[in-house]
Amino acid sequence: MIDVVIDTNIYRADPKRRKAAFRVLTKLAENGFARIHIPRVVEREFSSQQLLSLESTFGDASKFVSSVRKKISDSLAANVKDIEGLIEVLRSKAEEEASSSLSRWADKIGATLHEPQPHHGQLVLDAYFSGGAPFSQLKERKDFPDAFIFESVRDLASEKAPLHVVSDDKILRTACEKLQKVTVFGSLEDFLKSKPCVDAAHHLEHLEKLSLFRKNIHAYQSNLENYLNSLLLNFLPYRQFEDPSFKSDDHMGAVEMLDDIEDLEILEDEIEILGVDTLVIPFSCRMGALVYYSIYAAEYWAMSDNASSRISVHHNENSTDHYLEANEDLKLEVQGTFSVSFEFESGDGIEDPEEDFDSHLDDADVTLEEVKLIRVVED
């Protein structure tokens, strides 16, 4: 997890957070790769700056409408009053939006808002009167917000090491650089180019590809069936399983030979993503099989001719007067999971998700994870 504090000036440079850097950061945070820490002072400072900007904009709009009123007839002036009413409604909604936009974004991406702590006040006052970091000089009032941000960073650095700080303010950056296990960046772009962010972005890219393959897995049913068929043909022979249809004390049978998969069902809603490159895929299928099992001699001799004709019985060293050894061609239902581990390369584009994964499947590691159930079903 990448922990980062972002200064007010970075938010102010892209207040709607629509440019590429904030879009990438938002995606990293939403997917659990980055955790954004917002000192309450940053949130309040940003909101107040947005409100001041709106006040100026709506003030200009009111002046314009007033100017228009002076230049039109009384009959048209009534329309101006309606416009003034609309402007006031819009102003109220815009101010409400501006005052809460950063906190709403924080909620959306799982960011953490940090309130000023009781001990911050004394530390800030001491720095204010001594000209200590991050005050640019003794008793410089404009640096009060940065001083509270700095104290939040200092606290976080002792809890969330390593901590990253992004600020366009050179004095605040210099102060934060002196803190242990804190890495400072002058822009969001520089932060996103750092190794932790690049690695996280690569992982996120792989996860997005995995999700895309999962969404379009139906297009690769035939390929996956071939892989799974090979895995089951290798795993199931001589595998023992219990089924009530085997009329013996333990109801145990063993697979001897198998036909290819039939009726493969991939349980798409239950597919799990493991790590950043592996899908664990639940499945159910049917397979024809020659099965060996023991049967009560009395059960066999009591069968109808039609039922007994499907069973080949014989005696061996395990046979007794009570048991016969039997072979029968049966239809089995097999349930379990298999995994597909891809070797994605960063930058590999997926233009057509129903075709472009073919080459990735060729290089993938497909493994049978578990066979949970083998049972006899009606043919």
Coordinates of C-alpha atoms in Angstrom, one line a residue:
M1 CA 0.0 0.0 0.0
I2 CA 1.4 3.4 -1.0
D3 CA 0.6 6.1 1.6
V4 CA 0.5 9.7 0.3
V5 CA -0.3 13.2 1.5
I6 CA -1.2 15.7 -1.2
D7 CA -0.9 19.5 -0.5
T8 CA -3.7 21.9 -1.3
N9 CA -1.8 23.5 -4.2
I10 CA -1.9 20.2 -6.1
Y11 CA -5.7 19.9 -5.7
R12 CA -6.1 23.5 -6.6
A13 CA -4.2 22.9 -9.9
D14 CA -6.9 20.4 -11.0
P15 CA -9.9 21.1 -8.8
K16 CA -12.2 18.7 -10.6
R17 CA -9.5 16.0 -10.6
R18 CA -10.1 15.2 -14.3
K19 CA -6.6 15.3 -15.7
A20 CA -4.6 12.2 -16.3
A21 CA -2.6 12.3 -13.1
F22 CA -5.6 12.5 -10.8
R23 CA -7.4 9.9 -12.9
V24 CA -4.5 7.4 -12.4
L25 CA -4.2 8.3 -8.7
T26 CA -8.0 7.8 -8.2
K27 CA -7.8 4.3 -9.9
L28 CA -4.9 3.3 -7.8
A29 CA -6.7 4.3 -4.6
E30 CA -10.0 2.7 -5.6
N31 CA -8.3 -0.6 -6.3
G32 CA -6.4 -0.6 -3.0
F33 CA -2.9 0.2 -4.3
A34 CA -2.7 3.7 -2.8
R35 CA -4.1 5.2 0.4
I36 CA -4.5 9.0 0.3
H37 CA -4.3 11.0 3.5
I38 CA -6.0 14.4 3.6
P39 CA -5.3 16.7 6.6
R40 CA -8.5 18.5 7.5
V41 CA -6.6 21.8 6.9
V42 CA -6.0 20.8 3.3
E43 CA -9.7 20.0 2.8
R44 CA -10.8 23.3 4.4
E45 CA -8.2 25.4 2.6
F46 CA -9.2 23.9 -0.8
S47 CA -12.9 24.3 -0.1
S48 CA -12.5 28.0 0.9
Q49 CA -10.4 28.7 -2.2
Q50 CA -13.1 27.2 -4.4
L51 CA -15.8 29.2 -2.6
L52 CA -13.8 32.5 -3.1
S53 CA -13.5 31.7 -6.8
L54 CA -17.2 31.1 -7.1
E55 CA -18.0 34.3 -5.2
S56 CA -15.9 36.2 -7.8
T57 CA -17.6 34.5 -10.7
F58 CA -21.1 34.9 -9.5
G59 CA -20.3 38.5 -8.5
D60 CA -19.3 39.2 -12.2
A61 CA -22.5 37.5 -13.3
S62 CA -24.6 39.7 -11.0
K63 CA -22.9 42.8 -12.4
F64 CA -23.6 41.7 -15.9
V65 CA -27.3 41.2 -15.3
S66 CA -27.5 44.5 -13.5
S67 CA -25.8 46.2 -16.5
V68 CA -28.3 44.5 -18.9
R69 CA -31.3 45.7 -16.7
K70 CA -30.2 49.3 -17.2
K71 CA -30.2 49.0 -21.0
I72 CA -33.5 47.3 -21.7
S73 CA -37.2 48.3 -21.4
D74 CA -39.3 47.8 -18.3
S75 CA -41.3 45.0 -20.1
L76 CA -38.1 43.0 -20.6
A77 CA -36.7 43.8 -17.1
A78 CA -39.2 41.3 -15.6
N79 CA -37.2 38.6 -17.5
V80 CA -34.0 39.8 -15.9
K81 CA -35.6 39.2 -12.4
D82 CA -36.2 35.6 -13.4
I83 CA -32.6 35.3 -14.5
E84 CA -31.4 36.8 -11.2
G85 CA -33.4 34.1 -9.3
L86 CA -31.9 31.3 -11.4
I87 CA -28.4 32.7 -10.7
E88 CA -29.0 32.7 -7.0
V89 CA -30.3 29.1 -7.1
L90 CA -27.2 28.1 -9.1
R91 CA -24.9 30.0 -6.8
S92 CA -26.4 28.1 -3.8
K93 CA -25.9 24.7 -5.4
A94 CA -22.4 25.5 -6.7
E95 CA -21.3 26.6 -3.2
E96 CA -22.7 23.5 -1.7
E97 CA -20.9 21.4 -4.2
A98 CA -17.6 23.3 -3.8
S99 CA -17.7 23.0 0.0
S100 CA -18.0 19.2 -0.1
S101 CA -16.4 18.1 -3.4
L102 CA -13.0 17.0 -1.8
S103 CA -14.6 15.1 1.1
R104 CA -17.0 13.3 -1.3
W105 CA -14.1 12.3 -3.5
A106 CA -12.3 11.1 -0.3
D107 CA -15.3 8.9 0.6
K108 CA -15.5 7.5 -2.9
I109 CA -11.8 6.4 -3.0
G110 CA -11.5 5.4 0.6
A111 CA -9.1 8.3 1.5
T112 CA -8.6 9.2 5.2
L113 CA -9.3 12.7 6.6
H114 CA -7.1 13.7 9.5
E115 CA -8.3 16.2 12.0
P116 CA -5.8 18.5 13.7
Q117 CA -4.6 16.9 17.0
P118 CA -4.5 18.7 20.4
H119 CA -0.7 18.8 20.4
H120 CA -0.5 20.5 17.0
G121 CA -1.4 23.9 18.3
Q122 CA 1.5 24.3 20.6
L123 CA 4.0 22.9 18.0
V124 CA 2.7 25.4 15.4
L125 CA 2.8 28.3 17.8
D126 CA 6.4 27.5 18.8
A127 CA 7.4 27.3 15.1
Y128 CA 5.5 30.6 14.4
F129 CA 7.4 32.6 17.0
S130 CA 10.7 31.0 16.3
G131 CA 10.5 30.9 12.5
G132 CA 10.9 27.1 12.6
A133 CA 9.8 24.8 9.8
P134 CA 7.7 25.2 7.8
F135 CA 7.4 28.9 8.4
S136 CA 9.3 30.9 5.8
Q137 CA 10.3 33.5 8.5
L138 CA 9.5 34.4 12.1
K139 CA 5.8 35.3 12.6
E140 CA 4.8 34.7 9.0
R141 CA 1.0 34.3 9.3
K142 CA 0.4 33.0 5.7
D143 CA 2.3 29.8 6.6
F144 CA -0.2 28.7 9.3
P145 CA -2.1 26.2 7.1
D146 CA 1.2 24.7 5.9
A147 CA 2.3 24.4 9.6
F148 CA -0.7 22.3 10.5
I149 CA -0.2 20.2 7.3
F150 CA 3.4 19.6 8.3
E151 CA 2.3 18.4 11.8
S152 CA -0.1 16.0 10.2
V153 CA 2.7 14.7 8.0
R154 CA 5.0 14.4 11.0
D155 CA 2.4 12.2 12.8
L156 CA 1.7 10.1 9.8
A157 CA 5.4 9.5 9.1
S158 CA 5.7 7.8 12.4
E159 CA 2.8 5.5 11.6
K160 CA 2.7 4.9 7.9
A161 CA 6.4 4.7 6.9
P162 CA 7.3 5.0 4.1
L163 CA 5.2 8.1 3.5
H164 CA 5.0 10.1 0.3
V165 CA 4.2 13.8 0.2
V166 CA 3.3 15.8 -2.9
S167 CA 3.5 19.6 -2.7
D168 CA 4.3 22.5 -5.1
D169 CA 5.4 24.5 -2.1
K170 CA 9.2 24.5 -1.9
I171 CA 9.3 25.5 1.8
L172 CA 6.9 22.8 2.9
R173 CA 8.7 20.2 0.7
T174 CA 12.0 21.2 2.3
A175 CA 10.6 20.8 5.8
C176 CA 9.1 17.4 5.0
E177 CA 12.3 16.1 3.3
K178 CA 14.0 16.4 6.7
L179 CA 11.5 13.9 8.3
Q180 CA 12.7 10.3 8.4
K181 CA 11.1 7.8 5.9
V182 CA 9.3 10.6 4.0
T183 CA 9.8 11.0 0.2
V184 CA 8.8 14.3 -1.3
F185 CA 7.6 15.1 -4.8
G186 CA 7.0 18.5 -6.5
S187 CA 4.1 17.3 -8.7
L188 CA 1.6 14.5 -8.9
E189 CA 3.2 13.4 -12.2
D190 CA 6.6 13.0 -10.5
F191 CA 5.0 10.9 -7.8
L192 CA 3.2 8.7 -10.3
K193 CA 6.6 8.0 -12.0
S194 CA 8.1 6.7 -8.8
K195 CA 8.9 3.0 -8.6
P196 CA 6.1 2.1 -6.1
C197 CA 3.5 3.8 -8.3
V198 CA 4.9 2.3 -11.5
D199 CA 4.8 -1.1 -10.0
A200 CA 1.3 -0.6 -8.6
A201 CA 0.2 0.6 -12.0
H202 CA 1.6 -2.5 -13.7
H203 CA -0.2 -4.7 -11.2
L204 CA -3.4 -2.7 -11.8
E205 CA -3.0 -3.1 -15.5
H206 CA -2.7 -6.8 -15.1
L207 CA -5.8 -6.9 -12.8
E208 CA -7.8 -5.1 -15.4
K209 CA -6.7 -7.6 -18.1
L210 CA -7.7 -10.4 -15.7
S211 CA -11.1 -8.8 -15.2
L212 CA -11.5 -8.4 -18.9
F213 CA -10.7 -12.1 -19.6
R214 CA -13.0 -13.1 -16.8
K215 CA -15.8 -11.0 -18.4
N216 CA -15.2 -12.6 -21.8
I217 CA -14.3 -16.1 -20.7
H218 CA -17.2 -17.6 -22.7
A219 CA -15.3 -16.8 -25.9
Y220 CA -12.5 -19.1 -24.8
Q221 CA -14.6 -22.0 -23.6
S222 CA -13.2 -24.4 -26.3
N223 CA -9.6 -23.5 -25.5
L224 CA -10.1 -24.0 -21.8
E225 CA -12.0 -27.2 -22.4
N226 CA -8.9 -28.6 -24.2
Y227 CA -6.6 -27.6 -21.3
L228 CA -9.0 -29.1 -18.7
N229 CA -9.6 -32.2 -20.7
S230 CA -5.8 -32.9 -20.7
L231 CA -5.5 -32.2 -17.0
L232 CA -8.4 -34.5 -16.0
L233 CA -7.3 -37.3 -18.3
N234 CA -4.0 -37.2 -16.5
F235 CA -5.4 -36.8 -12.9
L236 CA -8.5 -39.1 -12.7
P237 CA -7.3 -42.6 -13.8
Y238 CA -7.0 -44.9 -10.8
R239 CA -8.6 -42.1 -8.6
Q240 CA -11.0 -43.6 -6.0
F241 CA -14.3 -42.1 -5.2
E242 CA -17.4 -42.9 -3.2
D243 CA -20.9 -43.3 -4.8
P244 CA -24.0 -44.9 -3.3
S245 CA -24.7 -46.7 -6.6
F246 CA -21.8 -49.1 -5.9
K247 CA -23.3 -51.9 -3.9
S248 CA -20.6 -52.8 -1.4
D249 CA -19.8 -52.0 2.2
D250 CA -17.7 -48.9 1.4
H251 CA -19.4 -47.8 -1.8
M252 CA -16.0 -47.1 -3.3
G253 CA -15.0 -47.3 -7.0
A254 CA -12.0 -46.3 -9.0
V255 CA -11.6 -44.7 -12.5
E256 CA -9.8 -46.9 -14.9
M257 CA -10.2 -45.2 -18.3
L258 CA -11.8 -42.0 -19.5
D259 CA -13.4 -40.4 -22.5
D260 CA -13.1 -36.7 -23.3
I261 CA -15.0 -34.0 -21.5
E262 CA -18.7 -33.4 -22.3
D263 CA -20.9 -30.5 -21.2
L264 CA -18.3 -28.3 -19.6
E265 CA -19.8 -25.6 -17.5
I266 CA -17.6 -22.8 -16.2
L267 CA -19.2 -21.2 -13.2
E268 CA -18.4 -17.6 -14.2
D269 CA -20.0 -15.9 -11.2
E270 CA -17.7 -17.8 -8.8
I271 CA -14.4 -17.2 -10.6
E272 CA -11.8 -15.7 -8.2
I273 CA -8.9 -13.4 -9.0
L274 CA -5.8 -14.5 -7.1
G275 CA -2.9 -12.0 -7.0
V276 CA -2.5 -10.0 -10.1
D277 CA -2.2 -12.6 -12.8
T278 CA -4.2 -15.7 -11.8
L279 CA -7.8 -16.8 -12.1
V280 CA -9.2 -19.7 -10.1
I281 CA -12.1 -21.1 -12.2
P282 CA -14.8 -23.5 -10.8
F283 CA -16.1 -26.0 -13.3
S284 CA -18.5 -28.9 -13.7
C285 CA -18.4 -31.4 -16.6
R286 CA -19.3 -34.9 -17.6
M287 CA -17.0 -37.7 -18.7
G288 CA -17.5 -41.2 -19.9
A289 CA -15.4 -43.6 -17.8
L290 CA -14.7 -47.3 -17.3
V291 CA -15.0 -47.7 -13.5
Y292 CA -13.9 -50.6 -11.3
Y293 CA -15.7 -51.4 -8.1
S294 CA -16.8 -54.4 -5.9
I295 CA -20.4 -55.6 -5.8
Y296 CA -22.3 -57.9 -3.6
A297 CA -22.7 -61.2 -5.4
A298 CA -26.3 -61.3 -4.3
E299 CA -26.9 -57.9 -5.7
Y300 CA -25.4 -58.8 -9.1
W301 CA -27.4 -62.1 -9.4
A302 CA -30.6 -60.3 -8.5
M303 CA -30.2 -57.8 -11.4
S304 CA -32.3 -57.8 -14.5
D305 CA -30.6 -59.2 -17.6
N306 CA -30.6 -55.7 -19.0
A307 CA -28.8 -54.2 -16.0
S308 CA -26.3 -57.0 -15.5
S309 CA -25.4 -57.0 -19.2
R310 CA -23.7 -53.6 -18.8
I311 CA -21.4 -55.0 -16.1
S312 CA -18.4 -57.1 -16.6
V313 CA -17.7 -59.2 -13.4
H314 CA -14.8 -61.4 -12.6
H315 CA -13.0 -63.1 -9.7
N316 CA -9.5 -62.1 -8.5
E317 CA -7.5 -62.4 -5.3
N318 CA -9.8 -59.9 -3.6
S319 CA -13.0 -61.8 -4.5
T320 CA -14.9 -63.8 -1.9
D321 CA -18.1 -65.7 -1.9
H322 CA -19.9 -62.5 -1.1
Y323 CA -18.2 -60.1 -3.5
L324 CA -17.5 -59.9 -7.2
E325 CA -15.1 -57.5 -8.9
A326 CA -16.9 -55.4 -11.6
N327 CA -16.1 -53.1 -14.5
E328 CA -18.8 -50.8 -15.9
D329 CA -18.9 -48.0 -18.5
L330 CA -20.5 -45.1 -16.6
K331 CA -21.1 -41.4 -17.0
L332 CA -19.4 -39.3 -14.3
E333 CA -20.0 -35.8 -13.2
V334 CA -16.8 -34.1 -12.1
Q335 CA -16.7 -30.8 -10.2
G336 CA -13.6 -28.8 -9.1
T337 CA -11.4 -25.8 -9.9
F338 CA -8.6 -25.1 -12.2
S339 CA -6.3 -22.0 -12.4
V340 CA -5.0 -20.0 -15.3
S341 CA -1.9 -17.9 -14.6
F342 CA -1.0 -15.4 -17.3
E343 CA 2.3 -13.8 -18.1
F344 CA 1.1 -10.4 -19.1
E345 CA 3.6 -7.8 -20.3
S346 CA 2.9 -4.1 -19.5
G347 CA 1.7 -2.2 -22.5
D348 CA 0.2 -5.2 -24.2
G349 CA -3.1 -3.8 -25.5
I350 CA -6.4 -5.8 -25.6
E351 CA -8.3 -4.4 -28.5
D352 CA -10.8 -7.3 -29.0
P353 CA -11.3 -9.1 -25.7
E354 CA -13.0 -12.0 -27.4
E355 CA -9.9 -12.8 -29.6
D356 CA -6.8 -11.1 -28.2
F357 CA -6.4 -13.4 -25.2
D358 CA -5.6 -16.4 -27.5
S359 CA -1.9 -15.7 -27.5
H360 CA -1.9 -15.1 -23.7
L361 CA -3.5 -18.4 -23.2
D362 CA -0.8 -20.1 -25.3
D363 CA 1.8 -18.8 -22.7
A364 CA -0.4 -19.3 -19.6
D365 CA 0.2 -21.9 -16.9
V366 CA -3.1 -23.9 -16.6
T367 CA -3.3 -26.1 -13.5
L368 CA -5.9 -28.4 -12.0
E369 CA -6.4 -27.0 -8.4
E370 CA -8.9 -29.4 -6.9
V371 CA -11.4 -32.1 -7.8
K372 CA -14.2 -31.7 -5.2
L373 CA -16.7 -34.2 -6.5
I374 CA -16.9 -37.3 -8.6
R375 CA -20.2 -39.0 -8.9
V376 CA -22.2 -41.3 -11.2
V377 CA -24.9 -39.7 -13.2
E378 CA -27.5 -41.0 -15.6
D379 CA -26.2 -41.3 -19.2

